CSV table of C-alpha atoms and ligand atoms in Angstrom, one decimal:
chain,number,residue,atom,x,y,z
A,4,MET,CA,-72.1,-53.0,50.7
A,5,ALA,CA,-71.3,-52.3,54.4
A,6,GLU,CA,-74.3,-52.9,57.1
A,7,THR,CA,-74.2,-49.6,57.8
A,8,GLY,CA,-74.4,-48.3,54.1
A,9,SER,CA,-71.2,-46.4,54.4
A,10,LEU,CA,-69.6,-45.9,51.0
A,11,LEU,CA,-66.4,-45.9,52.3
A,12,THR,CA,-63.8,-46.5,49.1
A,13,SER,CA,-60.3,-45.1,50.6
A,14,LEU,CA,-57.9,-43.3,52.4
A,15,GLU,CA,-56.2,-40.4,50.4
A,16,CYS,CA,-53.5,-38.3,50.8
A,17,ARG,CA,-53.5,-35.2,49.1
A,18,ALA,CA,-49.9,-34.2,49.8
A,19,CYS,CA,-48.4,-37.2,47.6
A,20,CYS,CA,-51.6,-38.6,46.2
A,21,ALA,CA,-50.9,-42.1,47.9
A,22,SER,CA,-54.0,-44.0,48.5
A,23,VAL,CA,-54.5,-46.3,51.1
A,24,ASP,CA,-56.9,-49.5,51.4
A,25,PRO,CA,-59.2,-48.1,54.4
A,26,SER,CA,-59.4,-51.2,56.0
A,27,ARG,CA,-55.5,-51.2,57.4
A,28,LEU,CA,-55.5,-49.4,60.6
A,29,VAL,CA,-53.3,-46.0,59.8
A,30,GLY,CA,-52.9,-43.0,61.2
A,31,THR,CA,-51.1,-40.8,58.8
A,32,CYS,CA,-50.0,-41.4,54.9
A,33,PRO,CA,-47.3,-44.0,55.0
A,34,THR,CA,-45.2,-42.6,52.2
A,35,CYS,CA,-45.1,-38.9,53.7
A,36,GLY,CA,-46.5,-38.4,56.6
A,37,HIS,CA,-49.1,-36.4,56.1
A,38,ALA,CA,-53.0,-36.8,56.6
A,39,LEU,CA,-54.7,-38.9,55.5
A,40,LEU,CA,-58.7,-38.0,54.0
A,41,ALA,CA,-61.5,-40.5,53.8
A,42,GLN,CA,-62.9,-41.2,50.0
A,43,TYR,CA,-66.4,-42.5,49.5
A,44,ASP,CA,-68.1,-43.7,46.2
A,45,LEU,CA,-70.3,-40.8,45.7
A,46,ALA,CA,-71.9,-42.2,42.5
A,47,ARG,CA,-73.3,-45.2,44.4
A,48,LEU,CA,-75.6,-42.6,46.4
A,49,ASP,CA,-78.9,-41.6,45.2
A,50,ALA,CA,-78.3,-38.0,46.8
A,51,ARG,CA,-82.1,-36.8,46.8
A,52,ALA,CA,-83.5,-40.3,48.3
A,53,TRP,CA,-80.4,-40.0,50.8
A,54,VAL,CA,-81.8,-36.2,51.8
A,55,GLY,CA,-85.2,-37.7,51.9
A,56,SER,CA,-84.5,-40.3,54.2
A,57,TRP,CA,-82.9,-38.0,57.0
A,58,PRO,CA,-86.3,-36.6,58.7
A,59,ALA,CA,-86.9,-40.5,60.1
A,60,ARG,CA,-83.7,-40.9,61.5
A,61,ALA,CA,-82.5,-40.5,64.7
A,62,PRO,CA,-81.5,-36.9,65.4
A,63,SER,CA,-77.7,-37.8,65.9
A,64,LEU,CA,-74.7,-37.3,63.4
A,65,TRP,CA,-75.1,-41.2,62.6
A,66,ARG,CA,-78.1,-39.9,60.3
A,67,TYR,CA,-75.2,-38.8,57.5
A,68,ARG,CA,-73.7,-42.8,57.8
A,69,GLU,CA,-73.7,-43.2,54.4
A,70,LEU,CA,-70.5,-40.6,54.4
A,71,LEU,CA,-69.0,-42.3,57.4
A,72,PRO,CA,-66.6,-44.8,57.8
A,73,VAL,CA,-68.0,-47.3,60.3
A,74,GLN,CA,-68.9,-50.2,58.4
A,75,HIS,CA,-71.1,-52.4,61.3
A,76,SER,CA,-73.6,-50.8,63.3
A,77,SER,CA,-72.7,-52.8,66.3
A,78,GLN,CA,-69.5,-51.4,66.4
A,79,ILE,CA,-70.9,-47.4,66.6
A,80,VAL,CA,-70.1,-46.2,70.0
A,81,SER,CA,-72.6,-43.0,70.7
A,82,LEU,CA,-73.6,-40.9,73.3
A,83,GLY,CA,-76.1,-39.1,71.3
A,84,GLU,CA,-73.8,-36.6,69.8
A,85,GLY,CA,-74.7,-34.0,66.9
A,86,TYR,CA,-77.6,-32.3,65.5
A,87,SER,CA,-77.3,-29.0,67.7
A,88,PRO,CA,-79.4,-25.8,67.3
A,89,VAL,CA,-79.1,-23.2,65.1
A,90,LEU,CA,-79.9,-19.9,67.2
A,91,PRO,CA,-80.9,-16.5,65.8
A,92,LEU,CA,-79.2,-13.7,67.5
A,93,ASN,CA,-81.1,-10.8,66.4
A,94,ASP,CA,-79.4,-7.3,66.1
A,95,VAL,CA,-75.9,-8.0,67.3
A,96,PRO,CA,-74.5,-4.4,67.9
A,97,ALA,CA,-71.3,-5.2,66.1
A,98,ALA,CA,-72.7,-6.1,63.1
A,99,PRO,CA,-76.0,-3.9,62.5
A,100,GLY,CA,-78.4,-5.5,59.8
A,101,VAL,CA,-76.4,-8.3,59.3
A,102,ARG,CA,-78.5,-11.8,60.2
A,103,VAL,CA,-76.6,-14.0,62.6
A,104,ARG,CA,-76.9,-17.2,63.6
A,105,LEU,CA,-75.1,-19.4,65.9
A,106,LYS,CA,-74.7,-23.0,65.7
A,107,ASP,CA,-74.1,-24.2,69.6
A,108,ASP,CA,-72.3,-27.5,69.9
A,109,GLY,CA,-71.9,-26.3,73.8
A,110,GLY,CA,-74.8,-29.2,74.5
A,111,LEU,CA,-73.5,-31.7,72.9
A,112,PRO,CA,-72.1,-35.0,75.1
A,113,THR,CA,-69.0,-34.1,77.3
A,114,GLY,CA,-70.0,-30.1,76.3
A,115,SER,CA,-68.1,-29.4,73.2
A,116,PHE,CA,-68.2,-30.5,69.4
A,117,LYS,CA,-64.9,-32.8,70.3
A,118,ALA,CA,-67.7,-35.1,70.7
A,119,ARG,CA,-68.3,-35.3,67.2
A,120,GLY,CA,-65.1,-36.5,65.8
A,121,MET,CA,-64.3,-39.0,68.9
A,122,SER,CA,-67.4,-40.5,68.4
A,123,VAL,CA,-66.4,-41.2,64.6
A,124,ALA,CA,-63.0,-42.5,65.6
A,125,VAL,CA,-63.7,-44.4,68.6
A,126,SER,CA,-66.4,-46.6,66.7
A,127,ARG,CA,-63.5,-47.1,63.7
A,128,ALA,CA,-60.8,-47.7,65.7
A,129,ARG,CA,-62.7,-50.2,67.7
A,130,GLU,CA,-64.3,-51.7,64.3
A,131,LEU,CA,-60.7,-51.8,63.2
A,132,GLY,CA,-59.1,-53.8,66.1
A,133,VAL,CA,-57.8,-51.2,68.2
A,134,ARG,CA,-57.4,-52.4,71.9
A,135,ALA,CA,-56.2,-48.6,73.7
A,136,VAL,CA,-55.9,-45.1,72.7
A,137,TYR,CA,-54.8,-41.8,73.2
A,138,VAL,CA,-54.4,-38.4,72.8
A,139,PRO,CA,-52.5,-35.0,73.5
A,140,SER,CA,-55.4,-32.1,74.2
A,141,ALA,CA,-56.2,-28.7,75.5
A,142,GLY,CA,-59.0,-30.4,77.1
A,143,ASN,CA,-62.2,-30.9,75.4
A,144,ALA,CA,-61.1,-33.5,73.1
A,145,GLY,CA,-59.5,-35.3,75.7
A,146,VAL,CA,-62.9,-34.9,77.8
A,147,ALA,CA,-64.7,-36.2,74.7
A,148,LEU,CA,-62.5,-39.3,74.0
A,149,SER,CA,-62.3,-40.4,78.3
A,150,ALA,CA,-66.2,-40.9,77.6
A,151,TYR,CA,-66.2,-42.5,74.0
A,152,GLY,CA,-63.3,-44.9,75.1
A,153,ALA,CA,-65.4,-45.9,78.6
A,154,ARG,CA,-68.5,-46.6,76.4
A,155,ALA,CA,-66.2,-48.5,74.2
A,156,GLY,CA,-64.4,-50.4,76.9
A,157,LEU,CA,-61.1,-49.5,75.7
A,158,PRO,CA,-58.9,-47.8,78.1
A,159,VAL,CA,-57.9,-43.9,77.8
A,160,ARG,CA,-54.6,-41.8,78.2
A,161,VAL,CA,-55.3,-38.4,77.9
A,162,TYR,CA,-51.6,-35.8,77.8
A,163,LEU,CA,-52.9,-32.5,78.9
A,164,PRO,CA,-50.9,-29.3,79.3
A,165,GLU,CA,-50.5,-28.5,82.6
A,166,ARG,CA,-52.6,-25.3,82.6
A,167,THR,CA,-55.8,-27.0,81.2
A,168,PRO,CA,-58.7,-26.1,82.7
A,169,ALA,CA,-59.6,-27.7,86.3
A,170,PRO,CA,-62.4,-29.0,85.3
A,171,MET,CA,-61.3,-30.7,82.1
A,172,LYS,CA,-58.6,-32.5,84.1
A,173,VAL,CA,-61.8,-33.8,86.5
A,174,GLY,CA,-63.5,-34.9,83.7
A,175,CYS,CA,-60.9,-37.1,82.0
A,176,ARG,CA,-60.3,-39.2,85.4
A,177,THR,CA,-64.3,-39.0,86.1
A,178,TYR,CA,-64.8,-41.0,82.7
A,179,GLY,CA,-61.6,-43.5,84.1
A,180,ALA,CA,-58.7,-41.9,82.0
A,181,GLN,CA,-55.4,-41.9,82.9
A,182,VAL,CA,-54.3,-37.9,83.0
A,183,VAL,CA,-50.8,-37.0,82.2
A,184,GLU,CA,-49.7,-33.7,82.5
A,185,VAL,CA,-47.1,-31.8,80.6
A,186,PRO,CA,-45.3,-28.3,81.0
A,187,GLY,CA,-46.1,-26.1,77.7
A,188,THR,CA,-48.9,-25.9,75.2
A,189,LEU,CA,-50.3,-28.9,73.0
A,190,ARG,CA,-47.3,-29.1,70.9
A,191,GLU,CA,-45.2,-30.1,74.2
A,192,ALA,CA,-48.3,-32.4,75.1
A,193,GLY,CA,-48.0,-33.6,72.0
A,194,ALA,CA,-44.0,-34.1,71.7
A,195,ALA,CA,-44.3,-36.2,74.9
A,196,ALA,CA,-47.3,-38.3,74.1
A,197,ARG,CA,-45.6,-39.7,71.2
A,198,ALA,CA,-42.6,-40.2,72.8
A,199,ALA,CA,-44.3,-41.8,76.2
A,200,GLU,CA,-46.4,-44.2,73.9
A,201,ALA,CA,-43.5,-44.9,71.1
A,202,ALA,CA,-43.4,-48.7,72.9
A,203,GLN,CA,-47.0,-48.9,73.4
A,204,ARG,CA,-49.5,-50.9,71.7
A,205,SER,CA,-51.9,-47.6,72.1
A,206,PHE,CA,-53.5,-45.5,69.2
A,207,ASP,CA,-52.7,-42.0,68.4
A,208,LEU,CA,-56.0,-40.1,67.9
A,209,SER,CA,-53.8,-36.8,67.4
A,210,THR,CA,-56.4,-34.6,65.2
A,211,LEU,CA,-55.8,-35.3,61.6
A,212,ARG,CA,-53.1,-37.9,62.7
A,213,GLU,CA,-55.6,-40.3,62.1
A,214,PRO,CA,-57.9,-40.1,59.4
A,215,TYR,CA,-61.4,-40.3,61.1
A,216,ARG,CA,-62.0,-37.2,63.6
A,217,VAL,CA,-62.2,-34.9,60.3
A,218,GLU,CA,-65.2,-37.4,59.2
A,219,GLY,CA,-67.0,-36.7,62.2
A,220,LYS,CA,-66.2,-32.8,62.1
A,221,LYS,CA,-67.0,-33.2,58.6
A,222,THR,CA,-70.9,-33.5,60.0
A,223,MET,CA,-71.0,-29.8,61.3
A,224,GLY,CA,-71.0,-28.8,57.9
A,225,LEU,CA,-73.6,-31.6,57.0
A,226,GLU,CA,-75.7,-30.1,59.6
A,227,ILE,CA,-75.5,-26.7,58.3
A,228,PHE,CA,-76.9,-27.7,55.1
A,229,GLU,CA,-79.5,-29.6,56.3
A,230,GLN,CA,-81.0,-27.3,58.8
A,231,LEU,CA,-80.2,-24.0,56.8
A,232,ARG,CA,-80.5,-25.3,53.2
A,233,ASP,CA,-83.5,-23.1,52.2
A,234,GLU,CA,-82.8,-19.1,52.2
A,235,GLU,CA,-81.1,-19.1,55.6
A,236,PHE,CA,-78.2,-21.0,53.8
A,237,PRO,CA,-74.8,-19.0,55.4
A,238,SER,CA,-72.9,-17.5,53.3
A,239,ALA,CA,-70.2,-17.1,55.7
A,240,ILE,CA,-69.3,-19.3,59.1
A,241,VAL,CA,-66.8,-18.0,61.3
A,242,TYR,CA,-64.9,-20.7,62.9
A,243,PRO,CA,-62.6,-20.8,66.2
A,244,THR,CA,-59.7,-22.3,64.6
A,245,GLY,CA,-56.7,-24.2,66.5
A,246,GLY,CA,-55.9,-27.2,64.7
A,247,GLY,CA,-58.1,-26.4,62.3
A,248,THR,CA,-59.7,-29.6,61.2
A,249,GLY,CA,-62.8,-28.4,61.7
A,250,LEU,CA,-62.6,-25.8,58.8
A,251,VAL,CA,-61.0,-29.0,57.0
A,252,GLY,CA,-64.3,-31.1,57.6
A,253,MET,CA,-66.6,-28.5,56.8
A,254,HIS,CA,-64.7,-27.6,53.6
A,255,LYS,CA,-64.8,-31.5,52.9
A,256,ALA,CA,-68.7,-31.5,53.7
A,257,PHE,CA,-69.4,-28.6,51.3
A,258,GLU,CA,-67.3,-30.7,48.7
A,259,GLU,CA,-68.9,-34.2,48.9
A,260,LEU,CA,-72.5,-32.3,48.6
A,261,ARG,CA,-71.5,-30.4,45.7
A,262,ALA,CA,-70.1,-33.7,44.4
A,263,LEU,CA,-73.5,-35.2,44.9
A,264,GLY,CA,-75.1,-32.6,43.0
A,265,LEU,CA,-77.0,-31.3,46.2
A,266,SER,CA,-75.4,-27.9,46.7
A,267,GLU,CA,-73.3,-25.9,44.7
A,268,ARG,CA,-73.4,-22.7,47.8
A,269,ARG,CA,-70.1,-22.9,49.7
A,270,PRO,CA,-70.0,-20.5,52.7
A,271,ARG,CA,-66.9,-18.2,53.2
A,272,LEU,CA,-65.1,-20.1,56.1
A,273,TYR,CA,-63.5,-17.4,58.3
A,274,ALA,CA,-60.6,-18.8,61.0
A,275,VAL,CA,-60.7,-17.1,63.9
A,276,GLN,CA,-57.4,-16.9,66.3
A,277,PRO,CA,-56.7,-15.2,69.4
A,278,GLU,CA,-53.7,-12.4,68.6
A,279,GLY,CA,-51.2,-14.0,70.8
A,280,CYS,CA,-51.9,-17.5,68.7
A,281,ALA,CA,-52.5,-16.6,65.4
A,282,PRO,CA,-50.7,-19.1,63.3
A,283,VAL,CA,-52.7,-20.0,60.8
A,284,VAL,CA,-54.4,-16.2,60.3
A,285,ARG,CA,-50.5,-15.2,59.6
A,286,ALA,CA,-50.6,-17.9,57.1
A,287,LEU,CA,-53.5,-17.1,55.2
A,288,ARG,CA,-52.2,-13.2,55.3
A,289,ASP,CA,-48.7,-13.9,54.0
A,290,GLY,CA,-49.8,-16.5,51.3
A,291,ALA,CA,-48.1,-19.2,52.6
A,292,THR,CA,-49.3,-22.8,51.8
A,293,ALA,CA,-48.2,-23.8,55.5
A,294,VAL,CA,-48.0,-22.1,58.6
A,295,THR,CA,-44.6,-21.2,60.8
A,296,PRO,CA,-45.2,-21.9,64.2
A,297,TRP,CA,-46.0,-19.3,66.5
A,298,GLU,CA,-43.6,-17.9,69.2
A,299,ASP,CA,-44.4,-17.4,72.6
A,300,PRO,CA,-47.9,-18.4,72.1
A,301,SER,CA,-50.7,-17.2,74.7
A,302,THR,CA,-54.2,-16.8,75.1
A,303,ILE,CA,-57.1,-17.8,77.4
A,304,ALA,CA,-58.9,-19.9,75.2
A,305,PRO,CA,-57.2,-23.3,75.5
A,306,GLY,CA,-58.4,-24.8,72.2
A,307,LEU,CA,-56.8,-22.1,70.2
A,308,LEU,CA,-53.4,-22.0,71.8
A,309,VAL,CA,-52.2,-24.5,69.2
A,310,PRO,CA,-48.8,-22.6,67.7
A,311,ALA,CA,-48.2,-25.2,65.2
A,312,PRO,CA,-51.4,-27.0,63.6
A,313,PHE,CA,-50.3,-30.3,62.5
A,314,SER,CA,-50.9,-30.8,58.4
A,315,SER,CA,-52.0,-27.1,58.3
A,316,GLU,CA,-51.6,-26.8,53.9
A,317,ARG,CA,-55.0,-28.9,54.6
A,318,VAL,CA,-56.4,-26.4,56.6
A,319,LEU,CA,-55.5,-23.0,54.4
A,320,GLU,CA,-56.3,-24.9,51.3
A,321,ALA,CA,-60.2,-25.1,52.8
A,322,VAL,CA,-60.2,-21.1,53.9
A,323,ARG,CA,-58.9,-20.2,50.4
A,324,ALA,CA,-61.0,-22.3,48.7
A,325,SER,CA,-64.1,-21.3,50.1
A,326,GLY,CA,-62.9,-17.2,49.1
A,327,GLY,CA,-63.1,-16.3,52.9
A,328,GLY,CA,-60.2,-15.6,55.3
A,329,GLY,CA,-58.6,-15.1,58.8
A,330,VAL,CA,-59.2,-12.5,61.6
A,331,THR,CA,-57.7,-12.0,65.3
A,332,VAL,CA,-59.1,-10.9,67.9
A,333,ARG,CA,-58.0,-9.8,71.5
A,334,ASP,CA,-58.3,-12.2,74.8
A,335,ARG,CA,-60.3,-9.2,76.3
A,336,GLU,CA,-62.4,-9.0,73.8
A,337,ILE,CA,-63.1,-12.7,74.0
A,338,VAL,CA,-64.1,-12.6,77.5
A,339,ASP,CA,-66.4,-9.2,76.5
A,340,ALA,CA,-68.2,-11.7,74.1
A,341,MET,CA,-68.5,-14.6,76.6
A,342,ALA,CA,-70.6,-12.0,78.9
A,343,GLU,CA,-72.6,-10.3,76.2
A,344,LEU,CA,-73.7,-13.7,74.2
A,345,ALA,CA,-74.7,-15.4,77.7
A,346,ARG,CA,-76.5,-12.0,79.3
A,347,ARG,CA,-78.3,-10.7,75.9
A,348,PHE,CA,-78.9,-14.3,74.2
A,349,GLY,CA,-78.8,-16.7,76.9
A,350,VAL,CA,-75.9,-18.4,75.4
A,351,SER,CA,-73.1,-20.2,76.9
A,352,ALA,CA,-69.9,-20.1,75.1
A,353,SER,CA,-66.5,-21.1,75.7
A,354,PRO,CA,-63.7,-18.8,75.2
A,355,GLU,CA,-63.4,-20.5,71.5
A,356,GLY,CA,-66.5,-20.3,70.4
A,357,ALA,CA,-67.2,-16.6,71.9
A,358,ALA,CA,-64.0,-15.5,69.6
A,359,THR,CA,-66.4,-15.9,66.6
A,360,TYR,CA,-68.8,-13.3,68.2
A,361,ALA,CA,-65.9,-10.9,69.1
A,362,ALA,CA,-64.8,-11.0,65.4
A,363,LEU,CA,-67.5,-9.9,64.1
A,364,GLY,CA,-67.0,-6.4,64.3
A,365,SER,CA,-63.7,-6.3,62.4
A,366,LEU,CA,-65.4,-8.5,59.6
A,367,VAL,CA,-68.0,-6.1,59.4
A,368,ARG,CA,-65.3,-3.1,59.4
A,369,THR,CA,-63.0,-4.4,56.8
A,370,GLY,CA,-66.1,-5.5,54.9
A,371,ALA,CA,-65.9,-9.0,54.3
A,372,VAL,CA,-69.0,-9.1,56.0
A,373,HIS,CA,-72.4,-6.9,54.8
A,374,THR,CA,-75.4,-6.8,55.2
A,375,ASP,CA,-76.6,-9.2,52.1
A,376,ASP,CA,-74.9,-11.7,54.3
A,377,THR,CA,-76.2,-14.4,56.8
A,378,VAL,CA,-73.5,-15.1,58.9
A,379,LEU,CA,-72.9,-18.3,61.3
A,380,LEU,CA,-71.2,-18.5,64.2
A,381,TYR,CA,-69.9,-21.4,65.6
A,382,ASN,CA,-69.7,-21.8,69.2
A,383,THR,CA,-67.7,-25.2,69.7
A,384,GLY,CA,-68.3,-26.0,73.2
A,385,THR,CA,-70.2,-24.7,76.6
A,386,GLY,CA,-68.5,-21.3,78.6
A,387,LEU,CA,-69.8,-23.5,82.1
A,388,PRO,CA,-66.6,-25.1,82.9
A,389,PHE,CA,-65.2,-21.3,83.0
A,390,SER,CA,-65.4,-18.6,85.6
A,391,LEU,CA,-66.1,-15.2,83.8
A,392,PRO,CA,-64.4,-13.0,86.9
A,393,GLU,CA,-61.2,-15.5,86.6
A,394,LEU,CA,-60.9,-14.7,83.2
A,395,GLU,CA,-61.7,-11.0,83.6
A,396,ARG,CA,-58.8,-11.3,86.3
A,397,LEU,CA,-56.3,-12.8,83.9
A,398,VAL,CA,-56.8,-10.2,81.1
A,399,ALA,CA,-56.6,-7.1,83.2
A,400,GLY,CA,-53.7,-8.5,84.8
A,401,ALA,CA,-52.3,-8.9,81.1
A,402,SER,CA,-53.2,-5.2,80.2
A,403,GLU,CA,-51.3,-3.9,82.9
A,404,GLY,CA,-47.9,-5.8,81.9
A,405,ALA,CA,-48.0,-9.4,83.0
A,406,SER,CA,-48.1,-11.7,80.8
A,407,PRO,CA,-51.4,-13.6,80.2
A,408,GLU,CA,-51.2,-17.2,80.8
A,409,ALA,CA,-53.9,-19.9,80.1
A,410,PRO,CA,-56.5,-21.0,83.1
B,527,PLP,C1,-64.0,-25.1,72.2
B,527,PLP,C2,-62.9,-25.5,71.2
B,527,PLP,N1,-62.9,-24.9,69.9
B,527,PLP,C3,-62.3,-24.8,69.1
B,527,PLP,C4,-61.0,-25.7,68.8
B,527,PLP,C5,-60.4,-25.7,67.5
B,527,PLP,O1,-60.9,-27.1,67.0
B,527,PLP,P1,-59.8,-27.3,65.8
B,527,PLP,O2,-58.8,-28.1,65.8
B,527,PLP,O3,-61.2,-27.6,64.8
B,527,PLP,O4,-59.7,-25.8,65.5
B,527,PLP,C6,-61.0,-26.4,70.3
B,527,PLP,C7,-59.8,-27.5,70.0
B,527,PLP,O5,-59.4,-27.8,71.3
B,527,PLP,C8,-61.8,-26.5,71.6
B,527,PLP,O6,-61.7,-27.3,72.3
B,528,ZN,ZN1,-48.7,-38.6,51.5
């Protein structure tokens, strides 16, 4: 058995059923190019004893190390990520009578949930002998990789859309990463990154193009189970969806908990996207098995400006299997939600996280969410790098006919 207790057995491709030895350094499926997902020997875990061991463990996502891929604790690259608080939001005006909770990843290292995936992926990459890493990013993933790369002693290159908020660019550089700015959205940044890196020996940490960031994001679901497993367990989780890896990760967590006999409950997952870039919501509505790229994407929420998520089949499958759905919000509503979360509840939410709060009204109106529900909103990042007056100006400009731009 691995020294960490990791029960990792293989990497599986759900598209073509290929199985890959996880001791190999791989990105996507060598047969068909889709995402690979880690599998564990769950039968070897004494599930009740495992749950019983959690309280004595340090409050980070590494408390779930048996269901994470790293084999040697000396390879773990940690900044204390995970185990974020769940806050009650009482008397939300848009959702009268509904129990609303908010899981707040804004306090994680580098200010977002991206720390989860990067801690696990950088640890595993280093364990498998990787010497340099790169990522195309909307901002937060780049900052997180810059920090974890620095801690691991790996050189990092980050490809950012030119319009990425300045604090994110500064953040990457502060951690010593090289920043390459690319015109366009994350799609163009990804294409530029892959073209530029093809001749290098650097490893691609793009979401779902390597198998382990999603394992870090899986801990969002494991934590929700640990923190709320009694009567507070959410019947619905509202999640701001860009690439959708968080949805794939949480779905995987609930599947593994079910396979372990720990929980039959599966919260309905709701994907929230901005009206100006909603390829996942559109595909859910149309009954499609994969997304078609969104034309002319635009939103003030940088992490949701993802017109063509990779391996979207897995994202759609996660939402559908949970019995959930998709919902869009306007940029104007996102900015109002940021202000309301801050002023009514003392919560600093990123535009992405605030989009979940903005979605509550339409989820209630359409009957997707009702008074029997406990709804968990996922705040994926802190709002501190964002200026509300600046976002206000952007959405006001947009409503006068100008085209909205990412800040
Ligand atoms: C703050 C924030 N929330 C949500 C997302 C989207 O995450 P996912 O890829 O899991 O859909 C991002 C991605 O950049 C982000 O930075
Ligand atoms: Zn495959």
